[in-house]
CSV table of C-alpha atoms in Angstrom, one decimal:
chain,number,residue,atom,x,y,z
A,943,UNK,CA,-145.6,-67.4,-92.2
A,944,UNK,CA,-147.4,-64.6,-90.5
A,945,UNK,CA,-147.5,-61.0,-91.7
A,946,UNK,CA,-146.7,-58.6,-88.9
A,947,UNK,CA,-148.9,-55.5,-89.3
A,948,UNK,CA,-147.6,-53.9,-86.1
A,949,UNK,CA,-144.1,-54.0,-87.5
A,950,UNK,CA,-145.3,-52.2,-90.6
A,951,UNK,CA,-147.0,-49.6,-88.5
A,952,UNK,CA,-143.8,-49.1,-86.5
A,953,UNK,CA,-141.4,-49.0,-89.5
A,954,UNK,CA,-143.5,-46.9,-91.9
A,955,UNK,CA,-142.8,-43.6,-90.1
A,956,UNK,CA,-139.1,-44.5,-89.9
A,957,UNK,CA,-138.9,-45.2,-93.7
A,958,UNK,CA,-140.8,-42.1,-94.4
A,959,UNK,CA,-138.0,-40.2,-92.6
A,960,UNK,CA,-136.0,-41.1,-95.7
A,961,UNK,CA,-138.4,-39.3,-98.1
A,962,UNK,CA,-136.5,-36.1,-97.8
A,963,UNK,CA,-133.3,-37.8,-99.0
A,964,UNK,CA,-135.0,-39.7,-101.8
A,965,UNK,CA,-136.7,-36.5,-103.0
A,966,UNK,CA,-133.4,-34.6,-102.8
A,967,UNK,CA,-131.7,-37.2,-104.9
A,968,UNK,CA,-134.5,-37.2,-107.4
A,969,UNK,CA,-135.0,-33.5,-107.7
A,970,UNK,CA,-131.4,-32.4,-107.8
A,971,UNK,CA,-130.1,-35.1,-110.1
A,972,UNK,CA,-133.2,-34.8,-112.2
A,973,UNK,CA,-132.7,-31.1,-112.7
A,974,UNK,CA,-128.9,-31.2,-113.2
A,975,UNK,CA,-129.4,-34.2,-115.5
A,976,UNK,CA,-131.8,-32.3,-117.6
A,977,UNK,CA,-129.4,-29.5,-118.0
A,978,UNK,CA,-126.7,-31.9,-118.9
A,979,UNK,CA,-129.0,-33.6,-121.4
A,980,UNK,CA,-129.8,-30.3,-123.2
A,981,UNK,CA,-126.0,-29.7,-123.5
A,982,UNK,CA,-125.4,-33.2,-124.9
A,983,UNK,CA,-128.4,-32.7,-127.2
A,984,UNK,CA,-127.0,-29.5,-128.6
A,985,UNK,CA,-123.7,-31.2,-129.1
A,986,UNK,CA,-125.3,-34.1,-130.9
A,987,UNK,CA,-127.3,-31.9,-133.3
A,988,UNK,CA,-124.6,-29.2,-133.8
A,989,UNK,CA,-123.5,-30.8,-137.1
A,990,UNK,CA,-119.9,-30.5,-135.9
A,991,UNK,CA,-118.1,-33.8,-135.4
A,992,UNK,CA,-115.8,-32.5,-132.6
A,993,UNK,CA,-118.9,-31.8,-130.5
A,994,UNK,CA,-121.1,-34.7,-131.8
A,995,UNK,CA,-118.5,-37.4,-131.4
A,996,UNK,CA,-117.6,-36.8,-127.7
A,997,UNK,CA,-121.3,-36.6,-126.8
A,998,UNK,CA,-121.9,-39.9,-128.6
A,999,UNK,CA,-119.0,-41.5,-126.7
A,1000,UNK,CA,-120.3,-40.1,-123.4
A,1001,UNK,CA,-123.8,-41.4,-124.0
A,1002,UNK,CA,-122.5,-44.8,-125.1
A,1003,UNK,CA,-120.4,-45.1,-121.9
A,1004,UNK,CA,-123.2,-44.1,-119.5
A,1005,UNK,CA,-125.9,-46.1,-121.2
A,1006,UNK,CA,-123.5,-49.0,-121.6
A,1007,UNK,CA,-122.7,-49.6,-118.0
A,1008,UNK,CA,-124.9,-50.4,-115.0
A,1009,UNK,CA,-125.7,-47.4,-112.8
A,1010,UNK,CA,-124.7,-49.3,-109.7
A,1011,UNK,CA,-121.2,-49.7,-111.2
A,1012,UNK,CA,-121.2,-46.0,-112.0
A,1013,UNK,CA,-122.1,-45.2,-108.4
A,1014,UNK,CA,-119.3,-47.5,-107.1
A,1015,UNK,CA,-116.7,-46.1,-109.4
A,1016,UNK,CA,-117.5,-42.6,-108.3
A,1017,UNK,CA,-117.8,-43.4,-104.6
A,1018,UNK,CA,-114.9,-45.8,-104.2
A,1019,UNK,CA,-112.8,-45.0,-107.2
A,1020,UNK,CA,-112.5,-41.2,-107.5
A,1021,UNK,CA,-111.1,-40.5,-104.1
A,1022,UNK,CA,-108.1,-42.7,-105.0
A,1023,UNK,CA,-106.9,-39.9,-107.2
A,1024,UNK,CA,-105.0,-37.1,-105.4
A,1025,UNK,CA,-106.2,-34.6,-108.0
A,1026,UNK,CA,-109.8,-35.3,-107.0
A,1027,UNK,CA,-109.0,-34.9,-103.3
A,1028,UNK,CA,-107.4,-31.6,-103.9
A,1029,UNK,CA,-110.0,-30.3,-106.3
A,1030,UNK,CA,-112.8,-27.8,-105.4
A,1031,UNK,CA,-115.3,-30.7,-106.0
A,1032,UNK,CA,-113.9,-32.7,-103.0
A,1033,UNK,CA,-116.4,-31.3,-100.5
A,1034,UNK,CA,-119.1,-32.8,-102.7
A,1035,UNK,CA,-117.4,-36.0,-103.7
A,1036,UNK,CA,-116.3,-36.7,-100.1
A,1037,UNK,CA,-120.0,-37.1,-99.1
A,1038,UNK,CA,-121.9,-40.2,-100.3
A,1039,UNK,CA,-124.9,-38.0,-101.2
A,1040,UNK,CA,-122.7,-35.9,-103.5
A,1041,UNK,CA,-121.4,-39.0,-105.2
A,1042,UNK,CA,-124.9,-40.5,-105.6
A,1043,UNK,CA,-126.2,-37.2,-107.0
A,1044,UNK,CA,-123.3,-37.0,-109.4
A,1045,UNK,CA,-123.7,-40.6,-110.6
A,1046,UNK,CA,-127.5,-40.3,-111.1
A,1047,UNK,CA,-127.0,-36.9,-112.9
A,1048,UNK,CA,-124.4,-38.3,-115.3
A,1049,UNK,CA,-126.5,-41.3,-116.0
A,1050,UNK,CA,-129.9,-39.7,-116.5
A,1051,UNK,CA,-128.3,-37.0,-118.6
A,1052,UNK,CA,-127.2,-39.6,-121.1
A,1053,UNK,CA,-130.6,-41.2,-121.4
A,1054,UNK,CA,-132.6,-37.9,-121.4
A,1055,UNK,CA,-130.4,-36.4,-124.2
A,1056,UNK,CA,-131.4,-39.2,-126.5
A,1057,UNK,CA,-135.1,-38.8,-125.5
A,1058,UNK,CA,-134.9,-35.1,-126.3
A,1059,UNK,CA,-133.1,-35.9,-129.6
A,1060,UNK,CA,-136.1,-38.2,-130.5
A,1061,UNK,CA,-138.4,-35.2,-130.0
A,1062,UNK,CA,-136.2,-32.9,-132.1
A,1063,UNK,CA,-136.2,-35.5,-134.9
A,1064,UNK,CA,-140.0,-35.6,-134.7
A,1065,UNK,CA,-140.4,-31.9,-135.6
A,1066,UNK,CA,-141.6,-31.6,-139.2
A,1067,UNK,CA,-139.1,-30.5,-141.7
A,1068,UNK,CA,-141.7,-28.3,-143.4
A,1069,UNK,CA,-142.1,-26.1,-140.2
A,1070,UNK,CA,-138.4,-25.4,-140.2
A,1071,UNK,CA,-138.5,-24.5,-143.9
A,1072,UNK,CA,-141.4,-22.2,-143.2
A,1073,UNK,CA,-139.2,-20.6,-140.5
A,1074,UNK,CA,-136.3,-20.3,-142.9
A,1075,UNK,CA,-138.5,-18.8,-145.6
A,1076,UNK,CA,-139.7,-16.1,-143.1
A,1077,UNK,CA,-136.0,-15.3,-142.4
A,1078,UNK,CA,-135.6,-16.8,-138.9
A,1079,UNK,CA,-132.0,-17.7,-138.0
A,1080,UNK,CA,-131.0,-21.2,-137.0
A,1081,UNK,CA,-131.0,-20.2,-133.3
A,1082,UNK,CA,-134.4,-18.6,-133.6
A,1083,UNK,CA,-135.8,-21.6,-135.3
A,1084,UNK,CA,-134.5,-23.8,-132.5
A,1085,UNK,CA,-135.9,-21.7,-129.7
A,1086,UNK,CA,-139.3,-20.8,-131.2
A,1087,UNK,CA,-140.1,-23.9,-133.3
A,1088,UNK,CA,-138.0,-26.9,-132.6
A,1089,UNK,CA,-137.7,-26.7,-128.8
A,1090,UNK,CA,-141.4,-26.2,-127.9
A,1091,UNK,CA,-142.6,-28.9,-130.3
A,1092,UNK,CA,-139.8,-31.4,-129.4
A,1093,UNK,CA,-140.6,-30.9,-125.7
A,1094,UNK,CA,-144.2,-32.0,-126.2
A,1095,UNK,CA,-143.1,-35.0,-128.4
A,1096,UNK,CA,-140.4,-36.1,-125.9
A,1097,UNK,CA,-142.6,-35.7,-122.7
A,1098,UNK,CA,-144.1,-39.2,-122.5
A,1099,UNK,CA,-140.7,-40.8,-122.8
A,1100,UNK,CA,-139.2,-38.3,-120.5
A,1101,UNK,CA,-141.7,-39.0,-117.8
A,1102,UNK,CA,-140.7,-42.6,-118.1
A,1103,UNK,CA,-137.1,-41.7,-117.4
A,1104,UNK,CA,-138.0,-39.6,-114.3
A,1105,UNK,CA,-139.9,-42.5,-112.9
A,1106,UNK,CA,-137.0,-44.7,-113.6
A,1107,UNK,CA,-134.7,-42.2,-111.9
A,1108,UNK,CA,-136.9,-42.2,-108.8
A,1109,UNK,CA,-136.2,-46.0,-108.5
A,1110,UNK,CA,-132.6,-45.6,-109.3
A,1111,UNK,CA,-132.2,-43.4,-106.2
A,1112,UNK,CA,-132.7,-46.6,-104.1
A,1113,UNK,CA,-129.2,-47.6,-105.3
A,1114,UNK,CA,-127.8,-44.8,-103.2
A,1115,UNK,CA,-128.5,-47.0,-100.2
A,1116,UNK,CA,-125.6,-49.2,-101.3
A,1117,UNK,CA,-123.2,-46.4,-100.4
A,1118,UNK,CA,-124.4,-45.8,-96.9
A,1119,UNK,CA,-127.1,-43.2,-97.7
A,1120,UNK,CA,-130.2,-43.3,-95.5
A,1121,UNK,CA,-132.8,-42.8,-98.1
A,1122,UNK,CA,-136.1,-44.8,-97.8
A,1123,UNK,CA,-134.4,-47.9,-99.1
A,1124,UNK,CA,-131.4,-47.4,-96.9
A,1125,UNK,CA,-133.6,-47.1,-93.8
A,1126,UNK,CA,-135.6,-50.1,-94.9
A,1127,UNK,CA,-132.5,-52.2,-95.2
A,1128,UNK,CA,-131.4,-51.2,-91.7
A,1129,UNK,CA,-134.8,-52.2,-90.3
A,1130,UNK,CA,-134.6,-55.5,-92.1
A,1131,UNK,CA,-131.2,-56.1,-90.7
A,1132,UNK,CA,-132.5,-55.5,-87.1
A,1133,UNK,CA,-135.9,-57.3,-87.3
A,1134,UNK,CA,-135.2,-59.9,-89.9
A,1135,UNK,CA,-138.6,-59.2,-91.5
A,1136,UNK,CA,-137.9,-58.6,-95.2
A,1137,UNK,CA,-141.5,-59.2,-96.4
A,1138,UNK,CA,-143.3,-56.7,-94.3
A,1139,UNK,CA,-140.6,-54.0,-94.7
A,1140,UNK,CA,-139.8,-54.3,-98.4
A,1141,UNK,CA,-143.5,-54.7,-99.4
A,1142,UNK,CA,-144.4,-51.5,-97.5
A,1143,UNK,CA,-141.4,-49.9,-99.1
A,1144,UNK,CA,-142.5,-51.0,-102.6
A,1145,UNK,CA,-145.9,-49.5,-101.9
A,1146,UNK,CA,-144.4,-46.2,-100.9
A,1147,UNK,CA,-142.5,-46.1,-104.2
A,1148,UNK,CA,-145.7,-46.9,-106.1
A,1149,UNK,CA,-147.5,-44.0,-104.4
A,1150,UNK,CA,-144.7,-41.8,-105.4
A,1151,UNK,CA,-144.8,-43.0,-109.0
A,1152,UNK,CA,-148.5,-42.5,-109.1
A,1153,UNK,CA,-148.0,-38.9,-108.1
A,1154,UNK,CA,-145.3,-38.4,-110.8
A,1155,UNK,CA,-147.6,-40.0,-113.4
A,1156,UNK,CA,-150.4,-37.6,-112.5
A,1157,UNK,CA,-148.0,-34.6,-112.6
A,1158,UNK,CA,-146.8,-35.5,-116.1
A,1159,UNK,CA,-150.3,-36.2,-117.2
A,1160,UNK,CA,-151.2,-32.6,-116.3
A,1161,UNK,CA,-148.1,-31.2,-118.1
A,1162,UNK,CA,-148.9,-33.4,-121.1
A,1163,UNK,CA,-152.4,-32.1,-121.3
A,1164,UNK,CA,-151.1,-28.5,-121.1
A,1165,UNK,CA,-148.4,-28.9,-123.7
A,1166,UNK,CA,-150.7,-30.8,-126.0
A,1167,UNK,CA,-153.5,-28.1,-125.9
A,1168,UNK,CA,-152.8,-27.2,-129.5
A,1169,UNK,CA,-153.2,-30.8,-130.7
A,1170,UNK,CA,-157.0,-30.9,-130.0
A,1171,UNK,CA,-159.5,-29.8,-132.6
A,1172,UNK,CA,-161.9,-28.5,-130.0
A,1173,UNK,CA,-160.9,-25.2,-128.5
B,324,UNK,CA,-136.9,5.1,-165.5
B,325,UNK,CA,-133.9,4.5,-163.4
B,326,UNK,CA,-131.6,1.6,-163.8
B,327,UNK,CA,-133.1,0.0,-160.6
B,328,UNK,CA,-136.6,-0.1,-162.1
B,329,UNK,CA,-135.4,-1.6,-165.4
B,330,UNK,CA,-133.5,-4.4,-163.7
B,331,UNK,CA,-135.4,-7.7,-163.4
B,332,UNK,CA,-136.4,-8.5,-159.8
B,333,UNK,CA,-135.4,-12.1,-160.2
B,334,UNK,CA,-132.6,-13.3,-162.5
B,335,UNK,CA,-131.7,-16.9,-162.8
B,336,UNK,CA,-128.7,-17.5,-165.1
B,337,UNK,CA,-127.6,-21.0,-166.1
B,338,UNK,CA,-128.9,-22.5,-162.8
B,339,UNK,CA,-128.3,-26.2,-162.3
B,340,UNK,CA,-129.1,-28.3,-159.3
B,341,UNK,CA,-128.1,-31.9,-158.5
B,342,UNK,CA,-129.4,-34.3,-155.9
B,343,UNK,CA,-126.5,-36.7,-155.9
B,344,UNK,CA,-126.3,-38.1,-159.4
B,345,UNK,CA,-129.7,-36.8,-160.3
B,346,UNK,CA,-129.9,-33.5,-162.1
B,347,UNK,CA,-133.0,-31.7,-160.9
B,348,UNK,CA,-132.5,-28.4,-162.7
B,349,UNK,CA,-130.7,-28.1,-166.1
B,350,UNK,CA,-129.4,-24.7,-167.1
B,351,UNK,CA,-132.4,-22.7,-166.0
B,352,UNK,CA,-132.5,-19.1,-167.4
B,353,UNK,CA,-135.4,-17.0,-166.1
B,354,UNK,CA,-136.0,-13.3,-165.6
B,355,UNK,CA,-139.0,-11.9,-163.7
B,356,UNK,CA,-139.8,-8.2,-163.7
B,357,UNK,CA,-141.4,-6.4,-160.9
B,358,UNK,CA,-145.1,-7.0,-160.8
B,359,UNK,CA,-145.0,-9.9,-163.1
B,360,UNK,CA,-147.1,-13.0,-162.4
B,361,UNK,CA,-145.6,-16.3,-163.5
B,362,UNK,CA,-147.3,-19.7,-163.4
B,363,UNK,CA,-145.0,-22.7,-163.5
B,364,UNK,CA,-146.5,-26.1,-164.5
B,365,UNK,CA,-145.3,-29.4,-165.5
B,366,UNK,CA,-145.4,-33.1,-164.6
B,367,UNK,CA,-144.3,-34.2,-161.1
B,368,UNK,CA,-140.6,-34.4,-160.7
B,369,UNK,CA,-140.0,-31.9,-163.5
B,370,UNK,CA,-138.1,-29.5,-161.1
B,371,UNK,CA,-140.9,-26.8,-160.6
B,372,UNK,CA,-140.7,-26.8,-156.8
B,373,UNK,CA,-136.9,-27.2,-156.8
B,374,UNK,CA,-136.7,-24.1,-159.1
B,375,UNK,CA,-138.7,-21.8,-156.8
B,376,UNK,CA,-137.1,-23.3,-153.7
B,377,UNK,CA,-133.7,-22.2,-155.1
B,378,UNK,CA,-135.0,-18.6,-155.2
B,379,UNK,CA,-135.2,-18.3,-151.4
B,380,UNK,CA,-132.3,-20.8,-150.8
B,381,UNK,CA,-134.4,-23.6,-149.4
B,382,UNK,CA,-132.4,-25.5,-152.0
B,383,UNK,CA,-128.8,-24.6,-152.9
B,384,UNK,CA,-128.1,-24.4,-156.6
B,385,UNK,CA,-124.8,-26.0,-157.7
B,386,UNK,CA,-124.2,-23.9,-160.9
B,387,UNK,CA,-125.2,-20.6,-162.3
B,388,UNK,CA,-126.3,-17.3,-160.6
B,389,UNK,CA,-129.5,-16.3,-158.8
B,390,UNK,CA,-129.8,-12.6,-158.3
B,391,UNK,CA,-132.8,-11.2,-156.4
B,392,UNK,CA,-133.3,-7.5,-156.5
B,393,UNK,CA,-129.6,-7.0,-157.1
B,394,UNK,CA,-128.5,-9.4,-154.3
B,395,UNK,CA,-126.7,-12.5,-155.6
B,396,UNK,CA,-127.5,-15.6,-153.5
B,397,UNK,CA,-124.2,-17.0,-152.2
B,398,UNK,CA,-123.2,-19.1,-149.3
B,399,UNK,CA,-123.1,-16.0,-147.2
B,400,UNK,CA,-125.7,-16.0,-144.4
B,401,UNK,CA,-126.0,-12.2,-144.8
B,402,UNK,CA,-127.0,-12.6,-148.5
B,403,UNK,CA,-129.4,-15.4,-147.8
B,404,UNK,CA,-131.1,-13.4,-145.1
B,405,UNK,CA,-131.3,-10.3,-147.3
B,406,UNK,CA,-133.1,-12.3,-149.9
B,407,UNK,CA,-135.4,-14.2,-147.5
B,408,UNK,CA,-136.6,-10.9,-146.1
B,409,UNK,CA,-137.8,-9.9,-149.6
B,410,UNK,CA,-139.3,-13.3,-150.6
B,411,UNK,CA,-142.4,-14.8,-149.1
B,412,UNK,CA,-143.3,-18.4,-149.6
B,413,UNK,CA,-146.5,-20.4,-149.3
B,414,UNK,CA,-146.2,-24.2,-149.1
B,415,UNK,CA,-148.4,-27.1,-150.3
B,416,UNK,CA,-148.7,-28.3,-146.7
B,417,UNK,CA,-149.3,-24.9,-145.1
B,418,UNK,CA,-146.6,-25.4,-142.5
B,419,UNK,CA,-148.2,-23.2,-139.9
B,420,UNK,CA,-146.5,-23.4,-136.5
B,421,UNK,CA,-148.9,-25.8,-134.7
B,422,UNK,CA,-148.1,-24.7,-131.2
B,423,UNK,CA,-148.9,-21.0,-131.8
B,424,UNK,CA,-152.2,-19.4,-132.3
B,425,UNK,CA,-153.0,-18.0,-135.7
B,426,UNK,CA,-152.2,-14.4,-134.7
B,427,UNK,CA,-148.9,-15.5,-133.1
B,428,UNK,CA,-148.0,-17.3,-136.3
B,429,UNK,CA,-148.3,-14.0,-138.1
B,430,UNK,CA,-146.5,-12.0,-135.4
B,431,UNK,CA,-143.4,-14.3,-134.8
B,432,UNK,CA,-141.2,-13.4,-137.8
B,433,UNK,CA,-142.3,-9.7,-137.7
B,434,UNK,CA,-140.9,-9.5,-134.2
B,435,UNK,CA,-137.8,-11.6,-134.6
B,436,UNK,CA,-136.7,-10.7,-138.1
B,437,UNK,CA,-138.2,-7.2,-138.7
B,438,UNK,CA,-137.7,-6.3,-135.0
B,439,UNK,CA,-141.2,-4.8,-134.9
B,440,UNK,CA,-142.8,-4.1,-131.6
B,441,UNK,CA,-145.4,-6.6,-130.3
B,442,UNK,CA,-148.3,-4.1,-130.6
B,443,UNK,CA,-147.4,-3.1,-134.1
B,444,UNK,CA,-146.9,-6.7,-135.2
B,445,UNK,CA,-150.3,-7.5,-133.7
B,446,UNK,CA,-151.9,-4.7,-135.7
B,447,UNK,CA,-150.3,-5.8,-138.9
B,448,UNK,CA,-151.3,-9.4,-138.3
B,449,UNK,CA,-154.9,-8.4,-137.8
B,450,UNK,CA,-154.9,-6.3,-140.9
B,451,UNK,CA,-153.7,-9.2,-143.0
B,452,UNK,CA,-156.2,-11.6,-141.3
B,453,UNK,CA,-158.9,-9.2,-142.4
B,454,UNK,CA,-157.6,-9.3,-145.9
B,455,UNK,CA,-157.8,-13.1,-146.1
B,456,UNK,CA,-161.2,-12.8,-144.4
B,457,UNK,CA,-160.6,-14.7,-141.2
B,458,UNK,CA,-159.9,-12.2,-138.4
B,459,UNK,CA,-162.3,-14.1,-136.1
B,460,UNK,CA,-159.9,-17.1,-136.1
B,461,UNK,CA,-157.0,-15.1,-134.6
B,462,UNK,CA,-157.0,-16.8,-131.3
B,463,UNK,CA,-157.4,-20.4,-132.5
B,464,UNK,CA,-154.7,-23.0,-133.1
B,465,UNK,CA,-154.0,-24.1,-136.7
B,466,UNK,CA,-155.5,-27.6,-136.2
B,467,UNK,CA,-158.9,-26.0,-135.4
B,468,UNK,CA,-159.0,-24.4,-138.9
B,469,UNK,CA,-160.0,-26.0,-142.2
B,470,UNK,CA,-157.3,-26.6,-144.9
B,471,UNK,CA,-158.5,-23.6,-146.9
B,472,UNK,CA,-158.4,-21.4,-143.8
B,473,UNK,CA,-155.0,-22.6,-142.9
B,474,UNK,CA,-153.6,-21.8,-146.3
B,475,UNK,CA,-155.1,-18.3,-146.2
B,476,UNK,CA,-153.4,-17.8,-142.8
B,477,UNK,CA,-150.1,-19.0,-144.4
B,478,UNK,CA,-150.5,-16.4,-147.2
B,479,UNK,CA,-151.2,-13.7,-144.6
B,480,UNK,CA,-148.2,-14.8,-142.5
B,481,UNK,CA,-145.9,-14.4,-145.6
B,482,UNK,CA,-147.5,-11.0,-146.4
B,483,UNK,CA,-147.0,-9.7,-142.9
B,484,UNK,CA,-143.3,-9.5,-143.8
B,485,UNK,CA,-144.1,-7.1,-146.6
B,486,UNK,CA,-142.2,-9.2,-149.2
B,487,UNK,CA,-141.4,-7.9,-152.7
B,488,UNK,CA,-141.9,-11.4,-154.2
B,489,UNK,CA,-144.3,-14.2,-153.3
B,490,UNK,CA,-143.6,-17.8,-154.2
B,491,UNK,CA,-146.4,-20.3,-154.2
B,492,UNK,CA,-145.5,-24.0,-154.2
B,493,UNK,CA,-148.6,-25.9,-155.2
B,494,UNK,CA,-150.7,-24.0,-152.7
B,495,UNK,CA,-154.0,-25.7,-153.5
B,496,UNK,CA,-152.8,-29.3,-154.1
B,497,UNK,CA,-153.4,-30.4,-150.6
B,498,UNK,CA,-156.9,-28.9,-150.4
B,499,UNK,CA,-160.3,-30.4,-150.7
B,500,UNK,CA,-162.0,-29.2,-153.9
B,501,UNK,CA,-164.5,-26.9,-152.2
B,502,UNK,CA,-161.7,-25.0,-150.5
B,503,UNK,CA,-159.5,-24.3,-153.5
B,504,UNK,CA,-161.4,-21.3,-154.7
B,505,UNK,CA,-161.2,-19.4,-151.4
B,506,UNK,CA,-157.4,-19.7,-151.6
B,507,UNK,CA,-157.3,-18.8,-155.3
B,508,UNK,CA,-159.4,-15.7,-154.6
B,509,UNK,CA,-156.8,-14.4,-152.2
B,510,UNK,CA,-154.1,-15.1,-154.8
B,511,UNK,CA,-156.1,-13.3,-157.5
B,512,UNK,CA,-156.5,-10.2,-155.2
B,513,UNK,CA,-152.8,-10.2,-154.6
B,514,UNK,CA,-152.0,-10.4,-158.3
B,515,UNK,CA,-154.4,-7.4,-158.9
B,516,UNK,CA,-152.5,-5.4,-156.4
B,517,UNK,CA,-149.3,-5.8,-158.4
B,518,UNK,CA,-147.4,-8.4,-156.3
B,519,UNK,CA,-144.6,-10.1,-158.1
B,520,UNK,CA,-145.7,-13.8,-158.0
B,521,UNK,CA,-144.3,-17.1,-159.1
B,522,UNK,CA,-146.9,-19.9,-158.7
B,523,UNK,CA,-146.3,-23.5,-159.2
B,524,UNK,CA,-149.8,-24.8,-159.8
B,525,UNK,CA,-152.0,-26.9,-161.9
B,526,UNK,CA,-155.0,-24.6,-161.6
B,527,UNK,CA,-155.1,-23.8,-165.3
B,528,UNK,CA,-158.1,-21.4,-164.9
B,529,UNK,CA,-156.0,-19.3,-162.5
B,530,UNK,CA,-153.1,-19.4,-165.0
B,531,UNK,CA,-155.3,-18.3,-167.8
B,532,UNK,CA,-156.8,-15.4,-166.0
B,533,UNK,CA,-153.9,-14.1,-163.9
B,534,UNK,CA,-150.6,-15.1,-165.3
B,535,UNK,CA,-148.5,-12.8,-167.5
B,536,UNK,CA,-146.4,-15.8,-168.6
B,537,UNK,CA,-146.8,-19.5,-168.2
B,538,UNK,CA,-143.7,-21.7,-167.9
B,539,UNK,CA,-143.8,-25.3,-168.7
B,540,UNK,CA,-141.0,-27.5,-167.2
B,541,UNK,CA,-140.1,-31.1,-167.9
B,542,UNK,CA,-137.1,-33.1,-166.7
B,543,UNK,CA,-135.5,-30.2,-165.1
B,544,UNK,CA,-135.7,-27.8,-168.1
B,545,UNK,CA,-137.8,-24.9,-169.1
B,546,UNK,CA,-139.4,-26.4,-172.2
B,547,UNK,CA,-141.8,-23.6,-173.1
B,548,UNK,CA,-142.6,-20.1,-172.0
B,549,UNK,CA,-145.5,-18.1,-173.3
B,550,UNK,CA,-148.4,-15.8,-172.6
B,551,UNK,CA,-151.4,-17.8,-171.3
B,552,UNK,CA,-153.6,-17.6,-174.4
B,553,UNK,CA,-150.7,-18.6,-176.6
B,554,UNK,CA,-149.6,-21.3,-174.2
B,555,UNK,CA,-153.0,-23.0,-173.9
B,556,UNK,CA,-154.4,-22.4,-177.4
B,557,UNK,CA,-151.2,-22.8,-179.4
B,558,UNK,CA,-148.5,-24.8,-177.6
B,559,UNK,CA,-145.4,-25.3,-179.6
B,560,UNK,CA,-143.5,-28.1,-178.0
B,561,UNK,CA,-144.7,-31.7,-178.2
B,562,UNK,CA,-144.1,-32.3,-174.5
B,563,UNK,CA,-146.3,-29.3,-173.7
B,564,UNK,CA,-149.0,-30.5,-175.9
B,565,UNK,CA,-148.9,-33.9,-174.4
B,566,UNK,CA,-149.0,-32.5,-170.8
B,567,UNK,CA,-151.9,-30.1,-171.6
B,568,UNK,CA,-153.9,-32.9,-173.3
B,569,UNK,CA,-153.4,-35.0,-170.1
B,570,UNK,CA,-154.5,-32.4,-167.6
B,571,UNK,CA,-157.3,-30.8,-169.7
B,572,UNK,CA,-159.1,-33.9,-170.8
B,573,UNK,CA,-162.0,-33.7,-168.3
């Protein structure tokens, strides 16, 4: 078997044309998923069963099913319902990109909310007692004590999830989206050269991941500045 | 004197507290007048911490009444907050907010609870850091300070709220021996200024020189209550005698 470097040189620029879409999927569903995760977290820790329970069910459903299945259900399944086609969300759900973003958002939100909850549970009880003793309200304690400390504690696991989300975006190619993976699959179908194309694609994802790792490393060092004895 | 001045600042009447089946406090009756300094001692698990934690509602009592400066502690958030504004607390484990600099630790509650401006809160914070003799640490994070320094910051943080009462829950128990005195010095100064204090501590030297009354607790009860000379030189109760002989042997 020969390895065709010319083919790689030709297809790399084509695959890189999909970067925009891959990034769009990552950034939008990452941001919306984070907001969803915070809402789910607040429901989980509210201490009220009628908020906690639905959040738990939601998390169970979205962690308990493959994301590919979730994408298919949203893309192929939802338009079956007339109510969906008549709703104001139809312009989004009509487009495969909208469906992919929705699926990725709903999925990452479930995982990230549990990651954040881990951070919240890691905040020392004594600190919250000190807050109470100083007269801070429950909301003030959450905003000024729990949230900043939990964020730092949750960051390593959160960065893991963002990297995982980056690779989940490749699944969008299964519903006709021309992200990097989608373009790669088209090229493979034309050239019948899966090794060259998919290996170069893998390397592109690795470079991306490397960038994300570095970015989170910087954030981690910044948020962890108060954990080092040396000023 | 007016009625208000005669009234005890802290009144605990028939207070009991259960953790599940276990009764941590049994019918506690205690009155503390303004300016009084009380030392609470006793074996571990005797309910000392639980008792003072009931005073600012870190623990909820199950029976009896706790009245702080005329405000009875109930389930009402309004009452709890009113009491917490008047009561400062210092913990064994300091509990400084690790993600804030020292001066920010002192400013936070002033701004959020007392609604004081940032500039004024900063001025007050620096005054109290001067008082506990570490103004030069204002910009550092808690982890960069020694245990003794952290505990002095914790005292200053509570004082910034201008409390009527200070509760100390074993403030020197987590400290290395060489750091205990710097914290006790601050507490002695505070006592001299007339602060109403309840200190759970085993620093018997401190109790002897500062306390108006020493309270000995065992198994959730107040067993003995006396002035320090009386308490140390002539304890009445067998359990008190046994406890004192155990901690004063060396």
